[in-house]
mmCIF file of C-alpha atoms in Angstrom:
data_model
loop_
_atom_site.group_PDB
_atom_site.id
_atom_site.type_symbol
_atom_site.label_atom_id
_atom_site.label_comp_id
_atom_site.label_asym_id
_atom_site.label_seq_id
_atom_site.Cartn_x
_atom_site.Cartn_y
_atom_site.Cartn_z
ATOM 1 C CA MET P 1 8.868 56.766 85.827
ATOM 2 C CA ALA P 2 11.105 54.857 83.768
ATOM 3 C CA PRO P 3 13.584 52.626 85.403
ATOM 4 C CA THR P 4 17.179 53.949 85.273
ATOM 5 C CA LEU P 5 19.978 51.621 84.968
ATOM 6 C CA TYR P 6 22.890 52.381 87.107
ATOM 7 C CA HIS P 7 25.883 50.282 86.660
ATOM 8 C CA TYR P 8 28.211 50.088 89.629
ATOM 9 C CA PHE P 9 31.471 48.372 89.535
ATOM 10 C CA PRO P 10 31.783 45.822 92.192
ATOM 11 C CA VAL P 11 34.131 47.056 94.869
ATOM 12 C CA PRO P 12 35.417 44.641 97.419
ATOM 13 C CA MET P 13 34.846 45.896 100.890
ATOM 14 C CA ASP P 14 37.917 44.470 102.451
ATOM 15 C CA ASP P 15 40.284 47.227 103.549
ATOM 16 C CA HIS P 16 39.483 49.421 100.501
ATOM 17 C CA SER P 17 38.522 52.343 102.609
ATOM 18 C CA LYS P 18 41.740 52.082 104.500
ATOM 19 C CA LYS P 19 44.098 51.920 101.470
ATOM 20 C CA VAL P 20 45.037 54.656 99.013
ATOM 21 C CA VAL P 21 46.002 53.586 95.537
ATOM 22 C CA LEU P 22 49.321 54.934 94.344
ATOM 23 C CA GLY P 23 50.031 53.645 90.891
ATOM 24 C CA ASP P 24 49.891 49.907 91.049
ATOM 25 C CA ARG P 25 50.543 49.856 94.772
ATOM 26 C CA LYS P 26 48.172 50.295 97.527
ATOM 27 C CA LEU P 27 49.186 52.318 100.569
ATOM 28 C CA PRO P 28 47.659 52.074 103.990
ATOM 29 C CA GLY P 29 45.213 54.860 104.818
ATOM 30 C CA TRP P 30 47.253 56.417 107.592
ATOM 31 C CA LEU P 31 50.198 56.813 105.180
ATOM 32 C CA GLY P 32 47.959 58.578 102.671
ATOM 33 C CA ILE P 33 46.766 60.972 105.362
ATOM 34 C CA LEU P 34 50.347 61.564 106.406
ATOM 35 C CA LEU P 35 51.296 62.266 102.787
ATOM 36 C CA VAL P 36 48.474 64.785 102.437
ATOM 37 C CA LEU P 37 49.496 66.456 105.696
ATOM 38 C CA VAL P 38 53.119 66.701 104.552
ATOM 39 C CA ILE P 39 52.052 68.238 101.228
ATOM 40 C CA LEU P 40 49.801 70.713 103.048
ATOM 41 C CA GLY P 41 52.670 71.540 105.443
ATOM 42 C CA LEU P 42 54.997 72.185 102.517
ATOM 43 C CA ILE P 43 52.419 74.406 100.842
ATOM 44 C CA VAL P 44 51.944 76.372 104.068
ATOM 45 C CA ALA P 45 55.733 76.670 104.455
ATOM 46 C CA VAL P 46 56.101 77.964 100.880
ATOM 47 C CA ILE P 47 53.345 80.509 101.461
ATOM 48 C CA VAL P 48 54.944 81.665 104.725
ATOM 49 C CA LEU P 49 58.319 81.866 103.005
ATOM 50 C CA ALA P 50 56.836 83.886 100.121
ATOM 51 C CA VAL P 51 55.184 86.267 102.550
ATOM 52 C CA LYS P 52 58.408 86.720 104.509
ATOM 53 C CA ALA P 53 60.451 87.145 101.314
ATOM 54 C CA ASN P 54 58.185 89.982 100.243
ATOM 55 C CA SER P 55 58.152 91.592 103.682
ATOM 56 C CA GLU P 56 59.727 95.006 104.349
ATOM 57 C CA ALA P 57 62.328 93.548 106.688
ATOM 58 C CA CYS P 58 63.525 91.168 103.997
ATOM 59 C CA LYS P 59 63.616 93.939 101.408
ATOM 60 C CA ASP P 60 65.560 96.135 103.858
ATOM 61 C CA GLY P 61 67.923 93.252 104.489
ATOM 62 C CA LEU P 62 68.507 92.817 100.762
ATOM 63 C CA GLN P 63 69.176 96.541 100.397
ATOM 64 C CA ALA P 64 71.578 96.449 103.338
ATOM 65 C CA GLU P 65 73.334 93.453 101.806
ATOM 66 C CA GLN P 66 73.642 95.286 98.469
ATOM 67 C CA LYS P 67 75.040 98.360 100.226
ATOM 68 C CA CYS P 68 77.500 96.147 102.053
ATOM 69 C CA ARG P 69 78.600 94.565 98.760
ATOM 70 C CA ASN P 70 79.008 98.009 97.191
ATOM 71 C CA LYS P 71 81.074 99.243 100.124
ATOM 72 C CA THR P 72 83.152 96.079 100.082
ATOM 73 C CA HIS P 73 83.807 96.535 96.387
ATOM 74 C CA LEU P 74 84.768 100.171 96.953
ATOM 75 C CA LEU P 75 87.085 99.187 99.788
ATOM 76 C CA GLU P 76 88.676 96.525 97.593
ATOM 77 C CA LEU P 77 89.317 99.153 94.900
ATOM 78 C CA GLN P 78 90.818 101.509 97.457
ATOM 79 C CA LEU P 79 92.989 98.700 98.808
ATOM 80 C CA THR P 80 94.199 97.905 95.291
ATOM 81 C CA GLN P 81 95.029 101.580 94.693
ATOM 82 C CA ALA P 82 96.807 101.790 98.034
ATOM 83 C CA GLN P 83 98.833 98.687 97.206
ATOM 84 C CA GLU P 84 99.779 100.170 93.828
ATOM 85 C CA SER P 85 100.761 103.440 95.514
ATOM 86 C CA LEU P 86 102.789 101.465 98.030
ATOM 87 C CA GLY P 87 104.575 99.696 95.183
ATOM 88 C CA VAL P 88 105.387 103.037 93.545
ATOM 89 C CA ALA P 89 106.577 104.434 96.879
ATOM 90 C CA LYS P 90 108.792 101.381 97.427
ATOM 91 C CA ALA P 91 110.290 101.840 93.958
ATOM 92 C CA GLN P 92 110.941 105.510 94.682
ATOM 93 C CA ALA P 93 112.480 104.626 98.042
ATOM 94 C CA ALA P 94 114.749 102.097 96.357
ATOM 95 C CA SER P 95 115.764 104.739 93.820
ATOM 96 C CA CYS P 96 116.407 107.249 96.612
ATOM 97 C CA ASN P 97 118.468 104.683 98.516
ATOM 98 C CA GLN P 98 120.534 104.036 95.394
ATOM 99 C CA THR P 99 121.045 107.780 94.954
ATOM 100 C CA VAL P 100 122.088 108.096 98.610
ATOM 101 C CA GLU P 101 124.592 105.282 98.179
ATOM 102 C CA THR P 102 125.978 106.958 95.046
ATOM 103 C CA LEU P 103 126.232 110.280 96.858
ATOM 104 C CA LYS P 104 127.949 108.625 99.824
ATOM 105 C CA SER P 105 130.558 107.044 97.583
ATOM 106 C CA SER P 106 131.054 110.375 95.789
ATOM 107 C CA LEU P 107 131.453 112.104 99.146
ATOM 108 C CA GLU P 108 134.034 109.540 100.244
ATOM 109 C CA MET P 109 135.948 110.088 96.996
ATOM 110 C CA GLU P 110 135.781 113.863 97.527
ATOM 111 C CA LYS P 111 137.018 113.464 101.105
ATOM 112 C CA ALA P 112 139.924 111.337 99.900
ATOM 113 C CA GLU P 113 140.746 113.888 97.196
ATOM 114 C CA SER P 114 140.502 116.719 99.729
ATOM 115 C CA GLN P 115 142.844 114.844 102.077
ATOM 116 C CA LYS P 116 145.334 114.375 99.237
ATOM 117 C CA GLN P 117 145.142 118.080 98.425
ATOM 118 C CA ARG P 118 145.720 118.987 102.089
ATOM 119 C CA GLU P 119 148.735 116.689 102.221
ATOM 120 C CA LEU P 120 150.057 118.193 98.979
ATOM 121 C CA ALA P 121 149.479 121.708 100.334
ATOM 122 C CA GLN P 122 151.377 120.820 103.527
ATOM 123 C CA GLU P 123 154.189 119.349 101.461
ATOM 124 C CA LEU P 124 154.333 122.450 99.278
ATOM 125 C CA GLN P 125 154.218 124.659 102.359
ATOM 126 C CA GLY P 126 157.243 122.754 103.693
ATOM 127 C CA GLU P 127 159.059 123.245 100.387
ATOM 128 C CA ILE P 128 158.208 126.947 100.423
ATOM 129 C CA THR P 129 159.557 127.202 103.954
ATOM 130 C CA ASN P 130 162.743 125.434 102.870
ATOM 131 C CA LEU P 131 163.102 127.649 99.801
ATOM 132 C CA THR P 132 162.428 130.761 101.881
ATOM 133 C CA GLN P 133 165.160 129.685 104.265
ATOM 134 C CA GLN P 134 167.482 129.023 101.329
ATOM 135 C CA LEU P 135 166.617 132.434 99.915
ATOM 136 C CA LYS P 136 167.402 134.071 103.260
ATOM 137 C CA ASN P 137 170.650 132.146 103.416
ATOM 138 C CA THR P 138 171.497 133.138 99.860
ATOM 139 C CA ALA P 139 170.548 136.740 100.586
ATOM 140 C CA ALA P 140 172.781 136.654 103.627
ATOM 141 C CA GLU P 141 175.624 135.219 101.513
ATOM 142 C CA LEU P 142 174.976 137.833 98.883
ATOM 143 C CA GLU P 143 175.081 140.561 101.485
ATOM 144 C CA GLN P 144 178.309 139.145 102.800
ATOM 145 C CA LEU P 145 179.674 138.996 99.259
ATOM 146 C CA ARG P 146 178.677 142.630 98.745
ATOM 147 C CA LYS P 147 180.412 143.600 101.923
ATOM 148 C CA GLU P 148 183.483 141.692 100.818
ATOM 149 C CA HIS P 149 183.196 143.235 97.370
ATOM 150 C CA ALA P 150 182.819 146.672 98.855
ATOM 151 C CA SER P 151 185.839 146.127 101.090
ATOM 152 C CA GLY P 152 187.684 144.578 98.117
ATOM 153 C CA GLU P 153 187.000 147.632 95.978
ATOM 154 C CA LYS P 154 188.506 149.696 98.632
ATOM 155 C CA ASN P 155 191.458 147.390 98.533
ATOM 156 C CA GLY P 156 191.152 146.974 94.739
ATOM 157 C CA SER P 157 191.455 143.195 94.746
ATOM 158 C CA THR P 158 187.878 142.093 93.850
ATOM 159 C CA SER P 159 187.233 141.101 90.311
ATOM 160 C CA SER P 160 184.143 142.042 88.376
ATOM 161 C CA ARG P 161 183.538 138.383 87.653
ATOM 162 C CA ASN P 162 182.514 137.613 91.272
ATOM 163 C CA ALA P 163 180.097 140.531 91.309
ATOM 164 C CA GLY P 164 178.413 139.394 88.067
ATOM 165 C CA SER P 165 177.982 135.843 89.260
ATOM 166 C CA SER P 166 176.490 137.063 92.540
ATOM 167 C CA LEU P 167 173.983 139.166 90.694
ATOM 168 C CA VAL P 168 172.989 136.182 88.507
ATOM 169 C CA VAL P 169 172.474 134.010 91.604
ATOM 170 C CA VAL P 170 170.229 136.612 93.225
ATOM 171 C CA VAL P 171 168.113 137.047 90.084
ATOM 172 C CA LEU P 172 167.700 133.292 89.582
ATOM 173 C CA LEU P 173 166.754 132.749 93.226
ATOM 174 C CA SER P 174 164.150 135.500 93.208
ATOM 175 C CA LEU P 175 162.625 134.174 89.962
ATOM 176 C CA SER P 176 162.411 130.639 91.322
ATOM 177 C CA PHE P 177 160.842 131.941 94.562
ATOM 178 C CA ARG P 178 158.180 133.852 92.623
ATOM 179 C CA ALA P 179 157.451 130.771 90.500
ATOM 180 C CA LEU P 180 156.869 128.715 93.652
ATOM 181 C CA LEU P 181 154.562 131.288 95.210
ATOM 182 C CA ALA P 182 152.481 131.519 92.047
#
């Protein structure tokens, strides 16, 4: 057999087995093992996390969260609509309150006008009573004048002028009484 040449690089035996080379630096062996263990732990954690993320419970949780978001959004829309309706109702209430105030002031004006009309009616009723009394008095005077005129005709001393003026007074009084009653 032919001799084979193997060329080995000389490796110093001092602490080489205990040190891991990281770039230009050399780390102690225990730190390298710790680094490998940390990387393996992270890989295992990622795998566990991926498995749990794809599990049914996680998927159900995501669906429940989506349903919750949808319901929350729907409730927010309903709240917005309710607030808008409340604003419209407040505006209508303000309008109604303004109408009530207007109607109250109109009612007060009508009451005042009605009171004035009652006072005027009472005043007119008093005038009618006075005029009725005057008419009765005038009728009584007229009756007395007729009696005097009738007795004067018997005596022949009454003039026709007194009788004409009495008749004019009676006609004028009855016309003025009718005008007041109308």
